[in-house]
mmCIF file of C-alpha atoms in Angstrom:
data_model
loop_
_atom_site.group_PDB
_atom_site.id
_atom_site.type_symbol
_atom_site.label_atom_id
_atom_site.label_comp_id
_atom_site.label_asym_id
_atom_site.label_seq_id
_atom_site.Cartn_x
_atom_site.Cartn_y
_atom_site.Cartn_z
ATOM 1 C CA MET A 3 24.182 7.395 -0.760
ATOM 2 C CA GLN A 4 22.756 4.691 1.466
ATOM 3 C CA VAL A 5 19.668 4.423 3.678
ATOM 4 C CA ILE A 6 20.190 2.803 7.070
ATOM 5 C CA SER A 7 17.680 2.259 9.825
ATOM 6 C CA LEU A 8 18.260 4.003 13.110
ATOM 7 C CA LEU A 9 17.239 0.789 14.842
ATOM 8 C CA SER A 10 20.175 -1.040 13.225
ATOM 9 C CA LEU A 11 22.560 1.671 14.474
ATOM 10 C CA ILE A 12 21.149 1.381 17.992
ATOM 11 C CA GLU A 13 21.468 -2.409 17.955
ATOM 12 C CA ALA A 14 25.032 -2.318 16.558
ATOM 13 C CA GLY A 15 26.617 0.299 18.791
ATOM 14 C CA GLU A 16 26.619 2.287 21.966
ATOM 15 C CA GLU A 17 23.658 4.611 22.394
ATOM 16 C CA SER A 18 25.954 7.505 23.293
ATOM 17 C CA GLU A 19 27.834 7.059 19.998
ATOM 18 C CA VAL A 20 24.559 7.043 18.074
ATOM 19 C CA ARG A 21 23.446 10.237 19.851
ATOM 20 C CA ASP A 22 26.774 11.897 19.007
ATOM 21 C CA TYR A 23 26.408 10.857 15.370
ATOM 22 C CA LEU A 24 22.849 12.215 15.156
ATOM 23 C CA SER A 25 23.923 15.475 16.785
ATOM 24 C CA SER A 26 26.085 16.212 13.721
ATOM 25 C CA PHE A 27 22.917 16.863 11.682
ATOM 26 C CA SER A 28 22.117 20.511 10.967
ATOM 27 C CA CYS A 29 18.981 21.874 9.303
ATOM 28 C CA SER A 30 18.834 25.613 9.959
ATOM 29 C CA LEU A 31 15.717 26.101 7.808
ATOM 30 C CA ASN A 32 13.639 23.911 10.122
ATOM 31 C CA SER A 33 14.694 23.710 13.757
ATOM 32 C CA GLY A 34 11.920 21.187 14.450
ATOM 33 C CA VAL A 35 13.416 18.741 11.959
ATOM 34 C CA GLU A 36 16.882 19.245 13.448
ATOM 35 C CA ASN A 37 15.712 18.985 17.067
ATOM 36 C CA PHE A 38 13.725 15.826 16.401
ATOM 37 C CA LEU A 39 16.738 13.949 15.053
ATOM 38 C CA LYS A 40 18.960 15.151 17.874
ATOM 39 C CA ASN A 41 16.536 14.553 20.750
ATOM 40 C CA GLN A 42 13.664 12.166 20.046
ATOM 41 C CA PRO A 43 14.169 9.303 17.615
ATOM 42 C CA ILE A 44 16.058 6.890 19.869
ATOM 43 C CA GLU A 45 13.311 6.844 22.507
ATOM 44 C CA ASN A 46 10.628 6.577 19.816
ATOM 45 C CA GLU A 47 12.497 3.622 18.278
ATOM 46 C CA LYS A 48 12.783 1.855 21.631
ATOM 47 C CA ARG A 49 9.062 2.294 22.301
ATOM 48 C CA GLY A 50 8.152 1.109 18.803
ATOM 49 C CA MET A 51 6.340 4.358 17.996
ATOM 50 C CA THR A 52 8.306 5.301 14.881
ATOM 51 C CA ARG A 53 11.014 4.090 12.567
ATOM 52 C CA THR A 54 13.660 6.577 11.500
ATOM 53 C CA PHE A 55 15.945 6.068 8.527
ATOM 54 C CA ILE A 56 19.203 7.938 8.030
ATOM 55 C CA ILE A 57 20.491 8.723 4.540
ATOM 56 C CA ILE A 58 24.270 8.713 4.622
ATOM 57 C CA ASP A 59 27.004 9.883 2.281
ATOM 58 C CA GLU A 60 29.305 6.860 2.082
ATOM 59 C CA GLU A 61 31.879 8.851 0.116
ATOM 60 C CA ASN A 62 32.075 11.653 2.680
ATOM 61 C CA ASN A 63 32.783 10.105 6.090
ATOM 62 C CA ASN A 64 29.210 8.752 6.396
ATOM 63 C CA ASP A 65 27.889 12.292 6.863
ATOM 64 C CA ILE A 66 24.130 12.500 7.316
ATOM 65 C CA ILE A 67 22.534 13.737 4.091
ATOM 66 C CA GLY A 68 19.035 13.622 5.503
ATOM 67 C CA TYR A 69 16.514 11.418 7.204
ATOM 68 C CA PHE A 70 12.868 10.450 7.356
ATOM 69 C CA THR A 71 10.650 9.017 10.054
ATOM 70 C CA LEU A 72 7.656 6.763 9.423
ATOM 71 C CA MET A 73 4.805 5.766 11.687
ATOM 72 C CA ASN A 74 1.312 4.346 11.559
ATOM 73 C CA LYS A 75 -1.295 7.007 12.282
ATOM 74 C CA GLN A 76 -5.048 7.138 12.094
ATOM 75 C CA PHE A 77 -6.657 10.387 10.990
ATOM 76 C CA GLU A 78 -10.281 11.372 11.410
ATOM 77 C CA PHE A 79 -11.833 12.896 8.324
ATOM 78 C CA ALA A 80 -12.844 16.545 8.635
ATOM 79 C CA GLU A 81 -16.511 17.331 8.011
ATOM 80 C CA GLY A 82 -15.895 18.788 4.565
ATOM 81 C CA VAL A 83 -14.205 15.707 3.088
ATOM 82 C CA SER A 84 -16.497 14.335 0.379
ATOM 83 C CA LYS A 85 -17.833 10.793 0.218
ATOM 84 C CA SER A 86 -15.940 10.197 -3.029
ATOM 85 C CA VAL A 87 -12.633 11.166 -1.404
ATOM 86 C CA ARG A 88 -13.417 8.985 1.628
ATOM 87 C CA GLN A 89 -14.141 6.111 -0.760
ATOM 88 C CA LYS A 90 -10.857 6.672 -2.599
ATOM 89 C CA ILE A 91 -8.786 6.827 0.576
ATOM 90 C CA ALA A 92 -10.557 4.512 3.041
ATOM 91 C CA PHE A 93 -12.470 2.368 0.513
ATOM 92 C CA ASN A 94 -15.663 3.281 2.367
ATOM 93 C CA LYS A 95 -17.647 6.427 1.574
ATOM 94 C CA HIS A 96 -19.027 6.493 5.139
ATOM 95 C CA ALA A 97 -15.624 6.112 6.841
ATOM 96 C CA LEU A 98 -14.966 8.456 9.742
ATOM 97 C CA SER A 99 -11.208 7.815 9.784
ATOM 98 C CA VAL A 100 -8.382 6.187 7.876
ATOM 99 C CA SER A 101 -5.196 4.395 8.958
ATOM 100 C CA THR A 102 -2.129 5.674 7.153
ATOM 101 C CA ILE A 103 1.612 5.521 6.907
ATOM 102 C CA LEU A 104 2.642 8.963 8.103
ATOM 103 C CA ILE A 105 5.920 10.466 6.971
ATOM 104 C CA ALA A 106 6.296 12.145 10.343
ATOM 105 C CA GLN A 107 9.671 13.770 9.657
ATOM 106 C CA LEU A 108 11.564 14.542 6.473
ATOM 107 C CA GLY A 109 14.752 16.547 6.451
ATOM 108 C CA ARG A 110 17.943 17.345 4.575
ATOM 109 C CA ALA A 111 21.201 18.580 6.074
ATOM 110 C CA ASP A 112 22.240 22.140 5.276
ATOM 111 C CA GLN A 113 25.464 21.015 3.624
ATOM 112 C CA TYR A 114 23.526 19.012 0.996
ATOM 113 C CA LYS A 115 21.161 21.793 -0.067
ATOM 114 C CA GLY A 116 21.598 22.235 -3.817
ATOM 115 C CA ILE A 117 23.315 18.837 -4.043
ATOM 116 C CA ILE A 118 20.598 16.352 -3.046
ATOM 117 C CA PRO A 119 17.050 17.543 -3.788
ATOM 118 C CA GLY A 120 14.356 17.136 -1.151
ATOM 119 C CA SER A 121 12.387 15.135 -3.705
ATOM 120 C CA GLU A 122 15.124 12.464 -3.586
ATOM 121 C CA ILE A 123 14.764 12.136 0.186
ATOM 122 C CA LEU A 124 10.988 11.922 -0.248
ATOM 123 C CA ARG A 125 11.446 9.259 -2.953
ATOM 124 C CA LEU A 126 13.537 7.176 -0.547
ATOM 125 C CA ALA A 127 10.863 7.571 2.142
ATOM 126 C CA LEU A 128 8.185 6.447 -0.314
ATOM 127 C CA GLU A 129 10.267 3.385 -1.254
ATOM 128 C CA ASN A 130 10.128 2.361 2.409
ATOM 129 C CA CYS A 131 6.390 3.069 2.478
ATOM 130 C CA LYS A 132 5.992 0.683 -0.478
ATOM 131 C CA ILE A 133 7.739 -2.019 1.546
ATOM 132 C CA VAL A 134 5.197 -1.446 4.332
ATOM 133 C CA TYR A 135 2.372 -1.613 1.770
ATOM 134 C CA ARG A 136 3.656 -4.891 0.306
ATOM 135 C CA THR A 137 4.092 -6.334 3.809
ATOM 136 C CA ILE A 138 0.875 -5.316 5.585
ATOM 137 C CA GLY A 139 -1.288 -3.719 2.907
ATOM 138 C CA MET A 140 -1.390 -0.143 4.183
ATOM 139 C CA ARG A 141 -1.759 1.897 0.995
ATOM 140 C CA ILE A 142 -2.294 5.526 2.016
ATOM 141 C CA VAL A 143 0.741 7.687 2.815
ATOM 142 C CA CYS A 144 0.160 11.025 4.535
ATOM 143 C CA VAL A 145 2.179 14.077 5.430
ATOM 144 C CA GLU A 146 1.214 16.747 7.952
ATOM 145 C CA TYR A 147 2.780 20.140 7.456
ATOM 146 C CA GLU A 148 2.660 23.769 8.506
ATOM 147 C CA PRO A 149 0.521 25.969 6.237
ATOM 148 C CA ILE A 150 3.555 27.370 4.413
ATOM 149 C CA ASP A 151 3.288 27.759 0.628
ATOM 150 C CA LYS A 152 6.778 26.414 -0.116
ATOM 151 C CA ILE A 153 6.144 23.238 1.889
ATOM 152 C CA GLU A 154 2.710 22.714 0.381
ATOM 153 C CA LYS A 155 4.067 23.180 -3.156
ATOM 154 C CA PHE A 156 6.813 20.663 -2.431
ATOM 155 C CA TYR A 157 4.343 17.933 -1.492
ATOM 156 C CA LEU A 158 1.785 18.770 -4.182
ATOM 157 C CA ASN A 159 4.558 18.796 -6.819
ATOM 158 C CA ASN A 160 5.536 15.321 -5.609
ATOM 159 C CA SER A 161 2.127 13.686 -6.231
ATOM 160 C CA PHE A 162 0.493 14.325 -2.849
ATOM 161 C CA LYS A 163 -3.052 15.676 -2.812
ATOM 162 C CA PHE A 164 -4.346 18.088 -0.189
ATOM 163 C CA LEU A 165 -6.943 16.404 2.016
ATOM 164 C CA GLN A 166 -7.839 18.698 4.898
ATOM 165 C CA LYS A 167 -6.780 21.086 7.603
ATOM 166 C CA ASN A 168 -6.421 19.166 10.865
ATOM 167 C CA PRO A 169 -7.654 20.387 14.257
ATOM 168 C CA ASN A 170 -4.015 20.979 15.283
ATOM 169 C CA GLY A 171 -3.723 23.620 12.535
ATOM 170 C CA LEU A 172 -1.521 21.475 10.311
ATOM 171 C CA ARG A 173 -2.469 20.575 6.762
ATOM 172 C CA LEU A 174 -2.824 16.961 5.714
ATOM 173 C CA ALA A 175 -2.012 15.642 2.256
ATOM 174 C CA PHE A 176 -2.075 12.068 0.998
ATOM 175 C CA LEU A 177 -0.693 9.818 -1.694
ATOM 176 C CA ARG A 178 -2.174 6.458 -2.625
ATOM 177 C CA LEU A 179 0.417 3.785 -3.333
ATOM 178 C CA SER A 180 -0.208 1.455 -6.245
#
């Protein structure tokens, strides 16, 4: 298992070959995760909006095991977020917003369900977040997700803490890197 940046694939090869490679990814449980990898990451990479990382199976024809996408995103605190939580996250109890590393996408291919746990893909994403933290000092990692119990349990069981419901209807959870 190896993590490679999509940007390095784009720089090393033909864009059409990269698109063909990404189109091999299948995630029937979440069409949004599948569609993102097939249709959006190359343009987002070129514009510098996100960085996507592909997890490959070196022993199985470099099949895509999963992927994650990171970006910098600022979130405004909802009214109900306490001063103590604002202090913990933004280091200012009067903060109105916080800049974060957002794990914007996280997905595993259907063929690796039961073989590679989602927590392993999340761990690899968090390793990259730690590199960002050590490089530029951004300590808070967030995830936005649909209000689905299984998804919420996944993040809460992996050390994230629920923060708020966002105006877009998605839930926001955070993890503070140390």
